Amino acid sequence: EVHLVESGGGLVEPGGSLRLSCVVSDFTFSNAWMSWVRQAPGKGLEWVGHIKRESDGGTTDYAAPVKGRFIISRDDSKNTLYLQMNSLKTEDTGLYYCATNSWFDYWGQGALVAVSS
Amino acid sequence: DIVMTQSPDSLAVSLGERATINCKSSQSVLYSFNNKNCLGWYQQKPGEPPKLLIYWASTRESGVPDRFSGSGSGTDFTLTISSLQAEDVAVYYCQQYCSPPQTFGQGTKLQIK
């Protein structure tokens, strides 16, 4: 059974940084595009960005609200996806999910990020 | 960016009855490479991550009950639950994955009447 486990969430002050990790098991991680999706409290789903598999160039795309502040990376040797979040704003507060492929067939349980002073 | 608009925002249906949720995209989500629509549907229950129900607009994900079906093409899509069960109470989202930024609809809350 495929498992995705996010970690690294927490409380941070505005302007601070956090790095989320997502470890994927029982899945051909290196062959998949991987995404981060977030959900503000009581709100809908928002795509944050994705990283392509290395065979497709390993490039990244980001949603406009996070472009220039967030960086997605991957380590295929560790089956791990990362989200480096810098210059955090209060509006970045929410549950951050990692998800597989372009249509998100597998999801983690999410990592909670709270940005507050 | 492609804007996804769902209707209605909320819906109450009696058990055993049909539920229909609509999703409209601001531009076509037809993927020219395979002539399929890059449209997915998700179900999210409280406290849980979303669950993929349908992809390529009409392909049911493995393990999803056949009472769930997706239809439509171009800019107009529909998720249909043929006979509503109590466990189908959830929020449903459509999503286009044709090109970044991938975008979701605002969600439709489905309840029992």
Short mmCIF file of C-alpha atoms in Angstrom, two decimals:
data_model
loop_
_atom_site.label_atom_id
_atom_site.label_comp_id
_atom_site.label_asym_id
_atom_site.label_seq_id
_atom_site.Cartn_x
_atom_site.Cartn_y
_atom_site.Cartn_z
CA GLU A 1 0.00 0.00 0.00
CA VAL A 2 1.29 3.45 -0.93
CA HIS A 3 2.07 5.75 1.99
CA LEU A 4 2.96 9.42 2.02
CA VAL A 5 4.03 10.95 5.32
CA GLU A 6 4.58 14.68 5.70
CA SER A 7 6.64 16.20 8.51
CA GLY A 8 8.23 19.50 9.49
CA GLY A 9 5.17 21.60 10.16
CA GLY A 10 4.84 23.93 13.11
CA LEU A 11 4.33 27.46 14.37
CA VAL A 12 6.49 30.18 12.87
CA GLU A 13 6.48 33.96 12.98
CA PRO A 14 5.77 36.01 9.85
CA GLY A 15 8.95 36.30 7.80
CA GLY A 16 10.27 33.00 9.08
CA SER A 17 11.08 29.76 7.29
CA LEU A 18 10.08 26.10 7.47
CA ARG A 19 10.97 23.01 5.50
CA LEU A 20 8.43 20.27 4.97
CA SER A 21 9.33 16.74 3.98
CA CYS A 22 7.20 14.02 2.44
CA VAL A 23 8.45 10.45 2.52
CA VAL A 24 6.81 8.11 0.04
CA SER A 25 6.81 4.33 0.34
CA ASP A 26 5.67 1.41 -1.82
CA PHE A 27 5.56 3.67 -4.86
CA THR A 28 7.84 4.29 -7.84
CA PHE A 29 8.73 7.74 -6.58
CA SER A 30 11.40 8.49 -9.18
CA ASN A 31 8.87 8.00 -11.99
CA ALA A 32 6.30 10.45 -10.63
CA TRP A 33 5.61 14.14 -10.79
CA MET A 34 5.02 15.27 -7.21
CA SER A 35 2.94 18.16 -5.92
CA TRP A 36 2.22 20.14 -2.79
CA VAL A 37 -1.38 21.19 -2.17
CA ARG A 38 -2.50 23.31 0.77
CA GLN A 39 -5.76 24.00 2.53
CA ALA A 40 -6.34 27.02 4.73
CA PRO A 41 -8.57 26.40 7.77
CA GLY A 42 -12.15 25.90 6.62
CA LYS A 43 -11.25 26.67 3.00
CA GLY A 44 -10.81 24.80 -0.27
CA LEU A 45 -7.82 23.20 -1.93
CA GLU A 46 -5.00 25.25 -3.43
CA TRP A 47 -2.20 23.81 -5.56
CA VAL A 48 1.16 25.13 -4.36
CA GLY A 49 3.46 23.69 -6.98
CA HIS A 50 5.00 20.59 -8.46
CA ILE A 51 8.25 19.04 -9.51
CA LYS A 52 8.57 16.87 -12.58
CA ARG A 53 10.42 13.57 -12.61
CA GLU A 54 14.07 13.73 -13.63
CA SER A 55 13.35 12.13 -17.00
CA ASP A 56 11.08 15.08 -17.76
CA GLY A 57 13.74 17.56 -16.67
CA GLY A 58 13.03 17.71 -12.94
CA THR A 59 11.75 21.25 -13.31
CA THR A 60 9.32 23.02 -11.01
CA ASP A 61 6.24 25.20 -11.35
CA TYR A 62 4.62 27.26 -8.63
CA ALA A 63 1.37 29.03 -7.88
CA ALA A 64 1.64 32.81 -8.06
CA PRO A 65 1.14 33.43 -4.30
CA VAL A 66 4.24 31.38 -3.42
CA LYS A 67 6.51 31.92 -6.41
CA GLY A 68 9.85 33.34 -5.34
CA ARG A 69 9.32 32.32 -1.70
CA PHE A 70 8.82 28.53 -1.85
CA ILE A 71 11.15 25.95 -3.35
CA ILE A 72 10.19 22.37 -4.17
CA SER A 73 12.90 19.74 -4.46
CA ARG A 74 13.19 15.98 -4.43
CA ASP A 75 15.66 13.27 -3.49
CA ASP A 76 14.84 10.17 -5.47
CA SER A 77 17.42 8.12 -3.53
CA LYS A 78 15.40 8.77 -0.37
CA ASN A 79 11.91 8.74 -1.95
CA THR A 80 11.46 12.17 -0.39
CA LEU A 81 9.84 15.39 -1.54
CA TYR A 82 10.65 18.73 0.09
CA LEU A 83 9.01 22.13 0.38
CA GLN A 84 11.25 24.95 1.56
CA MET A 85 9.06 27.84 2.64
CA ASN A 86 10.69 31.26 3.14
CA SER A 87 9.34 34.71 3.95
CA LEU A 88 6.22 33.12 5.38
CA LYS A 89 3.04 35.16 5.62
CA THR A 90 -0.01 34.71 7.82
CA GLU A 91 -1.97 33.70 4.72
CA ASP A 92 0.34 30.70 4.28
CA THR A 93 -1.29 29.12 7.35
CA GLY A 94 -2.90 25.79 6.59
CA LEU A 95 -2.56 22.06 6.11
CA TYR A 96 0.03 21.13 3.52
CA TYR A 97 -0.41 17.89 1.62
CA CYS A 98 1.97 16.13 -0.72
CA ALA A 99 0.34 14.26 -3.59
CA THR A 100 1.41 12.04 -6.46
CA ASN A 101 1.17 12.55 -10.22
CA SER A 102 -0.79 15.16 -12.12
CA TRP A 103 -4.16 13.81 -11.01
CA PHE A 104 -3.51 13.29 -7.36
CA ASP A 105 -4.06 9.60 -6.83
CA TYR A 106 -2.26 9.39 -3.49
CA TRP A 107 -2.17 11.96 -0.68
CA GLY A 108 -0.47 12.24 2.66
CA GLN A 109 -2.30 13.16 5.85
CA GLY A 110 -0.89 16.67 5.77
CA ALA A 111 1.48 18.84 7.81
CA LEU A 112 0.08 21.81 9.71
CA VAL A 113 1.78 25.15 9.21
CA ALA A 114 0.76 28.08 11.39
CA VAL A 115 2.21 31.52 10.69
CA SER A 116 1.48 33.91 13.51
CA SER A 117 3.17 36.43 15.76
CA ASP B 1 -4.92 30.80 -15.31
CA ILE B 2 -7.82 28.42 -15.83
CA VAL B 3 -10.64 29.22 -13.42
CA MET B 4 -12.80 26.30 -12.26
CA THR B 5 -16.32 27.12 -11.11
CA GLN B 6 -18.53 24.54 -9.44
CA SER B 7 -22.27 24.60 -8.98
CA PRO B 8 -24.04 24.45 -6.68
CA ASP B 9 -21.99 25.45 -3.64
CA SER B 10 -24.07 23.09 -1.52
CA LEU B 11 -26.55 20.36 -2.25
CA ALA B 12 -28.96 18.27 -0.17
CA VAL B 13 -30.20 15.00 -1.65
CA SER B 14 -32.30 12.18 -0.20
CA LEU B 15 -30.75 8.79 0.35
CA GLY B 16 -31.01 6.67 -2.77
CA GLU B 17 -31.56 9.67 -5.01
CA ARG B 18 -29.25 11.08 -7.69
CA ALA B 19 -26.77 13.85 -6.90
CA THR B 20 -25.28 15.99 -9.66
CA ILE B 21 -22.40 18.44 -9.32
CA ASN B 22 -21.28 20.66 -12.17
CA CYS B 23 -17.89 22.10 -12.95
CA LYS B 24 -17.12 24.70 -15.59
CA SER B 25 -13.64 25.72 -16.71
CA SER B 26 -12.82 29.16 -18.09
CA GLN B 27 -11.11 27.55 -21.07
CA SER B 28 -10.97 24.12 -22.62
CA VAL B 29 -9.14 21.42 -20.66
CA LEU B 30 -8.87 19.10 -23.63
CA TYR B 31 -5.33 17.71 -23.71
CA SER B 32 -4.29 17.63 -27.35
CA PHE B 33 -1.71 14.83 -26.94
CA ASN B 34 -4.29 12.19 -26.09
CA ASN B 35 -7.59 13.95 -26.85
CA LYS B 36 -8.70 13.50 -23.26
CA ASN B 37 -9.92 16.09 -20.79
CA CYS B 38 -7.48 16.69 -17.92
CA LEU B 39 -10.19 16.97 -15.28
CA GLY B 40 -10.31 15.21 -11.93
CA TRP B 41 -12.89 14.90 -9.18
CA TYR B 42 -12.10 14.50 -5.48
CA GLN B 43 -14.10 13.70 -2.37
CA GLN B 44 -13.03 15.12 0.98
CA LYS B 45 -14.56 14.08 4.28
CA PRO B 46 -13.93 16.07 7.48
CA GLY B 47 -10.47 15.51 8.94
CA GLU B 48 -9.30 13.48 5.95
CA PRO B 49 -7.19 14.24 2.89
CA PRO B 50 -8.99 14.39 -0.44
CA LYS B 51 -9.61 11.15 -2.28
CA LEU B 52 -9.40 10.83 -6.05
CA LEU B 53 -12.66 9.61 -7.57
CA ILE B 54 -12.37 10.34 -11.29
CA TYR B 55 -9.57 11.37 -13.65
CA TRP B 56 -9.46 12.14 -17.37
CA ALA B 57 -13.00 13.43 -16.72
CA SER B 58 -14.62 9.99 -16.81
CA THR B 59 -12.16 7.30 -15.68
CA ARG B 60 -13.09 5.94 -12.30
CA GLU B 61 -10.18 5.40 -9.92
CA SER B 62 -9.63 1.84 -8.77
CA GLY B 63 -11.83 0.94 -5.80
CA VAL B 64 -14.30 3.79 -6.29
CA PRO B 65 -17.92 2.55 -6.28
CA ASP B 66 -19.59 2.53 -9.67
CA ARG B 67 -22.36 4.83 -8.44
CA PHE B 68 -19.81 7.62 -9.04
CA SER B 69 -19.43 8.70 -12.66
CA GLY B 70 -17.91 11.62 -14.49
CA SER B 71 -18.90 13.11 -17.81
CA GLY B 72 -18.40 16.15 -19.99
CA SER B 73 -15.85 17.60 -22.36
CA GLY B 74 -14.18 20.88 -23.22
CA THR B 75 -15.35 23.29 -20.53
CA ASP B 76 -18.37 21.63 -18.93
CA PHE B 77 -18.20 18.62 -16.65
CA THR B 78 -20.45 16.72 -14.28
CA LEU B 79 -19.96 14.37 -11.36
CA THR B 80 -22.97 12.15 -10.78
CA ILE B 81 -23.71 9.94 -7.80
CA SER B 82 -26.45 7.66 -9.05
CA SER B 83 -27.85 6.58 -5.68
CA LEU B 84 -26.71 8.60 -2.69
CA GLN B 85 -25.42 6.70 0.31
CA ALA B 86 -24.88 8.09 3.80
CA GLU B 87 -21.11 7.71 3.44
CA ASP B 88 -21.11 10.05 0.43
CA VAL B 89 -21.62 13.12 2.63
CA ALA B 90 -18.51 15.17 1.87
CA VAL B 91 -17.15 18.14 -0.02
CA TYR B 92 -16.43 17.47 -3.69
CA TYR B 93 -13.84 19.31 -5.78
CA CYS B 94 -13.05 19.37 -9.47
CA GLN B 95 -9.50 20.08 -10.65
CA GLN B 96 -7.83 20.75 -13.97
CA TYR B 97 -4.33 19.43 -14.45
CA CYS B 98 -3.74 20.43 -18.08
CA SER B 99 -1.22 23.11 -17.33
CA PRO B 100 0.19 24.95 -14.36
CA PRO B 101 -1.10 26.46 -12.25
CA GLN B 102 -3.34 23.51 -11.60
CA THR B 103 -6.60 24.84 -10.27
CA PHE B 104 -9.47 23.52 -8.19
CA GLY B 105 -13.10 24.46 -8.05
CA GLN B 106 -14.31 26.09 -4.84
CA GLY B 107 -15.96 22.87 -3.64
CA THR B 108 -19.53 21.58 -3.34
CA LYS B 109 -20.82 20.45 0.03
CA LEU B 110 -23.10 17.43 -0.30
CA GLN B 111 -25.52 16.61 2.51
CA ILE B 112 -28.43 14.30 3.14
CA LYS B 113 -31.91 15.78 2.87
#
